[in-house]
Amino acid sequence: MKAALVQLSVTDDPAKNLPVTLDFIREAAAAGADLIATPECTNLISSDRAYQRGVLEHEYHDPTLAAIRAEAEAHGVYILIGSLCLKTEDDDGRFANRSFLIGRKGDVKARYDKIHMFDVDVSETERYRESEGYRPGREAVLAATKYAEIGMSVCYDLRFPHLYRTLAQAGAQILTIPAAFNDTTGKAHWEVLVRARAIENTCFVLAPAQCGSHATHGDKPRRTWGHSMAVGPWGEVLADGGTEPGVTLVDLDLGQVDAVRSRMRSLFHDRSFDGP
């Protein structure tokens, strides 16, 4: 299977971001990709909740989702939309950070709402409270494709290994970790965590990412780490997207998952134990 990681540097304007995303999807499809994956926050990056309420849509009206579904059908490819920021029906007005797997006929194969919220003090001057604007999901999602079973996740989920263990033991051969990873934490932790999730679960990992400086309404620019990554089930880095927007292609030999698991059976050696 040939996979494509689309690396973006989005603004807070969904209408401006969409043509760029579609151009990269078309480039990946023309290069023969079977699965094309975009990053977290494919439609916008912003922490201004009032502004977001004015520009975001519900899933059934979202133009980015509709356009990407049309591209999947036009090219006959699977597209993993890393996530879209969407309005919900929640009484508290919080949004969803929702990943989609789109089938080759443009149908929505699976939806996953990010479970773990990025509520972190990166430094004394850099603070994030994702849960103030977004409500967490509650369900792990395993999605079937022609090629492989895919376990879905989003960004900060990366730091919670039990989610990936659950997905791998349920049959995932590929784990997707689309991200808009902070550049400070990305420099320190991104590669080692992505590789760890591949090694401990003997899965391929596809981790498309946002990169660069993102101009946002009413905020200082936010910076993301980039370095979209594909990692094999033995933990080897198969591809690194660097720090600029673009498309990174990688060939996945899915037989390697069974080959590694037949030699390194740790996925099946979990044991219960009493607490300290």
Short mmCIF file of C-alpha atoms in Angstrom, two decimals:
data_model
loop_
_atom_site.label_atom_id
_atom_site.label_comp_id
_atom_site.label_asym_id
_atom_site.label_seq_id
_atom_site.Cartn_x
_atom_site.Cartn_y
_atom_site.Cartn_z
CA MET A 1 0.00 0.00 0.00
CA LYS A 2 1.24 3.48 -0.81
CA ALA A 3 0.41 6.12 1.78
CA ALA A 4 0.73 9.89 1.54
CA LEU A 5 1.21 12.25 4.48
CA VAL A 6 -0.07 15.76 3.75
CA GLN A 7 1.71 18.39 5.83
CA LEU A 8 -0.11 21.70 6.17
CA SER A 9 0.39 25.13 7.70
CA VAL A 10 -3.18 26.33 7.97
CA THR A 11 -4.55 29.73 8.93
CA ASP A 12 -7.76 30.41 10.84
CA ASP A 13 -9.70 30.83 7.57
CA PRO A 14 -11.25 27.53 6.39
CA ALA A 15 -12.07 28.96 2.96
CA LYS A 16 -8.42 29.90 2.41
CA ASN A 17 -7.08 26.59 3.70
CA LEU A 18 -9.30 24.31 1.62
CA PRO A 19 -7.80 24.93 -1.85
CA VAL A 20 -4.30 24.27 -0.51
CA THR A 21 -5.42 21.01 1.07
CA LEU A 22 -7.17 19.88 -2.12
CA ASP A 23 -4.10 20.63 -4.23
CA PHE A 24 -1.96 18.41 -1.98
CA ILE A 25 -4.58 15.65 -2.06
CA ARG A 26 -4.59 15.75 -5.85
CA GLU A 27 -0.80 15.66 -5.92
CA ALA A 28 -0.80 12.60 -3.68
CA ALA A 29 -3.48 10.85 -5.72
CA ALA A 30 -1.58 11.53 -8.95
CA ALA A 31 1.50 9.95 -7.37
CA GLY A 32 -0.43 6.73 -6.80
CA ALA A 33 -1.33 6.98 -3.10
CA ASP A 34 -3.93 4.49 -1.87
CA LEU A 35 -4.41 6.25 1.47
CA ILE A 36 -3.94 10.00 1.90
CA ALA A 37 -3.76 11.42 5.43
CA THR A 38 -4.07 15.07 6.48
CA PRO A 39 -3.19 16.58 9.89
CA GLU A 40 -5.22 17.58 12.91
CA CYS A 41 -7.16 20.83 12.43
CA THR A 42 -7.21 20.49 8.63
CA ASN A 43 -9.81 23.26 8.33
CA LEU A 44 -8.35 25.85 10.76
CA ILE A 45 -6.18 26.58 13.77
CA SER A 46 -7.53 29.13 16.25
CA SER A 47 -8.01 29.52 19.98
CA ASP A 48 -10.46 32.43 19.66
CA ARG A 49 -13.71 30.66 20.56
CA ALA A 50 -15.98 33.55 19.57
CA TYR A 51 -14.31 33.76 16.18
CA GLN A 52 -14.61 30.00 15.73
CA ARG A 53 -18.34 30.12 16.41
CA GLY A 54 -18.64 32.51 13.48
CA VAL A 55 -16.71 30.44 10.93
CA LEU A 56 -17.16 26.79 11.91
CA GLU A 57 -19.98 24.55 10.72
CA HIS A 58 -21.72 21.40 11.88
CA GLU A 59 -20.53 18.21 10.20
CA TYR A 60 -23.51 18.05 7.82
CA HIS A 61 -22.82 21.59 6.50
CA ASP A 62 -19.02 21.62 6.57
CA PRO A 63 -17.56 22.57 3.17
CA THR A 64 -14.12 21.07 3.89
CA LEU A 65 -15.63 17.67 4.63
CA ALA A 66 -17.86 17.81 1.55
CA ALA A 67 -14.97 18.79 -0.74
CA ILE A 68 -12.61 16.10 0.58
CA ARG A 69 -15.31 13.46 0.24
CA ALA A 70 -15.70 14.50 -3.40
CA GLU A 71 -11.94 14.19 -3.95
CA ALA A 72 -11.88 10.69 -2.45
CA GLU A 73 -14.60 9.60 -4.86
CA ALA A 74 -13.03 11.35 -7.85
CA HIS A 75 -9.68 9.61 -7.33
CA GLY A 76 -10.92 6.34 -5.83
CA VAL A 77 -8.70 6.68 -2.74
CA TYR A 78 -9.09 6.49 1.01
CA ILE A 79 -8.57 9.81 2.79
CA LEU A 80 -7.93 10.11 6.50
CA ILE A 81 -8.94 13.64 7.46
CA GLY A 82 -6.75 14.12 10.51
CA SER A 83 -9.42 16.22 12.13
CA LEU A 84 -11.88 18.99 11.49
CA CYS A 85 -12.99 21.54 14.06
CA LEU A 86 -16.79 21.35 14.04
CA LYS A 87 -19.78 22.75 15.84
CA THR A 88 -21.80 20.32 17.97
CA GLU A 89 -25.26 20.24 19.50
CA ASP A 90 -23.77 20.32 23.01
CA ASP A 91 -25.54 22.66 25.44
CA ASP A 92 -22.25 24.19 26.55
CA GLY A 93 -21.38 25.21 22.98
CA ARG A 94 -18.10 23.32 22.84
CA PHE A 95 -16.77 22.09 19.51
CA ALA A 96 -15.68 18.64 18.32
CA ASN A 97 -12.15 17.81 17.20
CA ARG A 98 -13.19 15.00 14.83
CA SER A 99 -11.18 12.71 12.57
CA PHE A 100 -12.79 11.03 9.55
CA LEU A 101 -11.89 8.07 7.38
CA ILE A 102 -13.37 8.63 3.93
CA GLY A 103 -13.87 5.65 1.63
CA ARG A 104 -13.04 5.33 -2.04
CA LYS A 105 -16.62 6.22 -2.99
CA GLY A 106 -16.62 9.34 -0.86
CA ASP A 107 -18.53 7.74 2.00
CA VAL A 108 -17.70 8.34 5.65
CA LYS A 109 -16.29 5.01 6.85
CA ALA A 110 -15.55 6.09 10.40
CA ARG A 111 -15.56 9.06 12.76
CA TYR A 112 -13.39 9.54 15.82
CA ASP A 113 -13.64 12.40 18.32
CA LYS A 114 -10.35 13.19 20.06
CA ILE A 115 -10.48 11.74 23.56
CA HIS A 116 -7.60 13.47 25.36
CA MET A 117 -7.67 17.26 25.56
CA PHE A 118 -4.48 19.33 25.40
CA ASP A 119 -4.70 21.14 28.77
CA VAL A 120 -1.03 21.91 29.25
CA ASP A 121 1.26 24.67 30.51
CA VAL A 122 4.13 24.43 28.04
CA SER A 123 5.91 27.31 29.79
CA GLU A 124 5.12 30.26 32.04
CA THR A 125 3.93 32.19 28.99
CA GLU A 126 2.45 29.42 26.83
CA ARG A 127 -0.76 27.84 28.11
CA TYR A 128 -3.35 25.66 26.36
CA ARG A 129 -6.81 24.62 27.58
CA GLU A 130 -8.35 22.65 24.74
CA SER A 131 -11.15 21.38 26.97
CA GLU A 132 -12.49 24.92 27.36
CA GLY A 133 -13.45 24.98 23.68
CA TYR A 134 -13.69 21.30 22.74
CA ARG A 135 -15.52 18.42 24.34
CA PRO A 136 -13.65 15.12 24.55
CA GLY A 137 -14.77 11.99 22.76
CA ARG A 138 -15.53 8.77 24.62
CA GLU A 139 -15.04 5.96 22.10
CA ALA A 140 -11.99 4.26 20.58
CA VAL A 141 -12.48 3.62 16.87
CA LEU A 142 -11.13 0.87 14.62
CA ALA A 143 -11.83 1.39 10.91
CA ALA A 144 -11.72 -1.19 8.12
CA THR A 145 -10.23 -0.55 4.68
CA LYS A 146 -9.41 -2.78 1.72
CA TYR A 147 -5.77 -2.78 2.83
CA ALA A 148 -5.68 -2.83 6.61
CA GLU A 149 -7.47 -2.20 9.89
CA ILE A 150 -6.80 1.35 11.07
CA GLY A 151 -6.83 2.55 14.66
CA MET A 152 -7.72 6.24 14.84
CA SER A 153 -6.41 8.88 17.23
CA VAL A 154 -5.53 12.59 17.29
CA CYS A 155 -2.42 14.43 18.52
CA TYR A 156 -2.40 14.61 22.35
CA ASP A 157 -3.81 11.07 22.43
CA LEU A 158 -0.23 10.10 21.57
CA ARG A 159 0.74 10.43 25.25
CA PHE A 160 -1.77 7.80 26.41
CA PRO A 161 -0.43 4.39 25.38
CA HIS A 162 -3.40 2.38 26.68
CA LEU A 163 -5.53 3.76 23.82
CA TYR A 164 -3.16 2.33 21.22
CA ARG A 165 -2.85 -0.96 23.08
CA THR A 166 -6.61 -1.32 22.96
CA LEU A 167 -6.66 -0.58 19.22
CA ALA A 168 -3.80 -2.94 18.40
CA GLN A 169 -5.26 -5.79 20.42
CA ALA A 170 -8.57 -5.23 18.62
CA GLY A 171 -6.80 -5.78 15.29
CA ALA A 172 -5.26 -2.48 14.18
CA GLN A 173 -2.34 -2.85 11.76
CA ILE A 174 -1.97 0.90 11.17
CA LEU A 175 -2.30 3.58 13.85
CA THR A 176 -3.06 7.11 12.66
CA ILE A 177 -1.85 10.03 14.79
CA PRO A 178 -2.63 13.27 12.91
CA ALA A 179 -1.31 16.22 14.86
CA ALA A 180 -0.81 19.93 15.32
CA PHE A 181 2.02 19.30 17.77
CA ASN A 182 3.45 22.26 19.64
CA ASP A 183 6.97 23.07 18.45
CA THR A 184 8.47 23.07 21.96
CA THR A 185 7.08 19.69 22.95
CA GLY A 186 7.52 18.43 19.40
CA LYS A 187 11.25 18.99 19.47
CA ALA A 188 11.52 17.08 22.73
CA HIS A 189 8.95 14.31 22.41
CA TRP A 190 7.34 13.89 18.96
CA GLU A 191 9.63 11.34 17.31
CA VAL A 192 10.28 9.24 20.40
CA LEU A 193 6.57 8.96 21.22
CA VAL A 194 5.53 8.13 17.65
CA ARG A 195 8.19 5.45 17.43
CA ALA A 196 7.24 4.08 20.84
CA ARG A 197 3.61 3.63 19.81
CA ALA A 198 4.77 1.67 16.75
CA ILE A 199 7.25 -0.50 18.68
CA GLU A 200 5.06 -1.42 21.64
CA ASN A 201 2.08 -2.28 19.42
CA THR A 202 4.00 -3.71 16.42
CA CYS A 203 1.97 -1.50 14.09
CA PHE A 204 2.68 0.95 11.32
CA VAL A 205 2.11 4.53 12.45
CA LEU A 206 1.09 7.33 10.10
CA ALA A 207 1.36 10.76 11.72
CA PRO A 208 0.64 13.70 9.37
CA ALA A 209 1.30 17.05 11.01
CA GLN A 210 0.85 20.79 10.92
CA CYS A 211 4.00 22.88 10.57
CA GLY A 212 5.32 26.41 10.88
CA SER A 213 3.74 29.61 12.15
CA HIS A 214 -0.06 29.94 11.99
CA ALA A 215 -1.53 33.42 11.75
CA THR A 216 -4.68 33.45 13.88
CA HIS A 217 -7.45 35.95 14.54
CA GLY A 218 -6.82 37.96 17.70
CA ASP A 219 -3.96 35.72 18.87
CA LYS A 220 -0.23 35.69 18.68
CA PRO A 221 0.89 33.22 15.99
CA ARG A 222 0.97 29.61 17.08
CA ARG A 223 3.89 27.42 16.03
CA THR A 224 3.72 23.70 15.25
CA TRP A 225 6.52 21.21 14.86
CA GLY A 226 5.88 19.54 11.50
CA HIS A 227 7.93 16.39 10.80
CA SER A 228 5.04 14.25 9.59
CA MET A 229 6.19 10.71 10.18
CA ALA A 230 5.65 7.17 8.97
CA VAL A 231 7.11 4.48 11.24
CA GLY A 232 7.30 0.73 10.71
CA PRO A 233 6.27 -1.98 13.20
CA TRP A 234 9.91 -2.51 14.21
CA GLY A 235 10.18 1.17 15.08
CA GLU A 236 12.15 2.33 12.04
CA VAL A 237 11.39 5.80 10.63
CA LEU A 238 10.22 5.26 7.06
CA ALA A 239 9.58 8.91 6.22
CA ASP A 240 9.90 12.37 7.77
CA GLY A 241 8.09 15.33 6.20
CA GLY A 242 10.50 17.99 7.49
CA THR A 243 9.31 21.48 8.39
CA GLU A 244 7.56 22.75 5.25
CA PRO A 245 4.09 22.06 3.81
CA GLY A 246 3.98 19.30 1.23
CA VAL A 247 3.31 15.64 0.46
CA THR A 248 5.44 12.76 1.73
CA LEU A 249 4.95 9.35 0.10
CA VAL A 250 5.77 6.02 1.70
CA ASP A 251 5.26 2.38 0.70
CA LEU A 252 3.92 0.10 3.44
CA ASP A 253 4.48 -3.65 3.30
CA LEU A 254 1.62 -4.68 5.54
CA GLY A 255 2.96 -8.23 5.76
CA GLN A 256 5.63 -6.81 8.06
CA VAL A 257 3.05 -6.46 10.83
CA ASP A 258 2.46 -10.21 11.01
CA ALA A 259 6.16 -10.90 10.47
CA VAL A 260 7.18 -8.74 13.43
CA ARG A 261 4.37 -10.02 15.64
CA SER A 262 5.36 -13.61 14.97
CA ARG A 263 8.84 -12.87 16.37
CA MET A 264 8.02 -10.25 19.00
CA ARG A 265 4.78 -11.36 20.63
CA SER A 266 4.65 -8.75 23.39
CA LEU A 267 1.27 -7.52 22.13
CA PHE A 268 -0.18 -10.80 23.34
CA HIS A 269 1.75 -11.08 26.61
CA ASP A 270 -0.14 -8.56 28.74
CA ARG A 271 -0.86 -9.80 32.26
CA SER A 272 -3.05 -8.43 35.02
CA PHE A 273 -1.39 -7.50 38.31
CA ASP A 274 -2.18 -5.97 41.65
CA GLY A 275 -1.47 -2.33 42.28
CA PRO A 276 1.31 -1.03 44.54
#
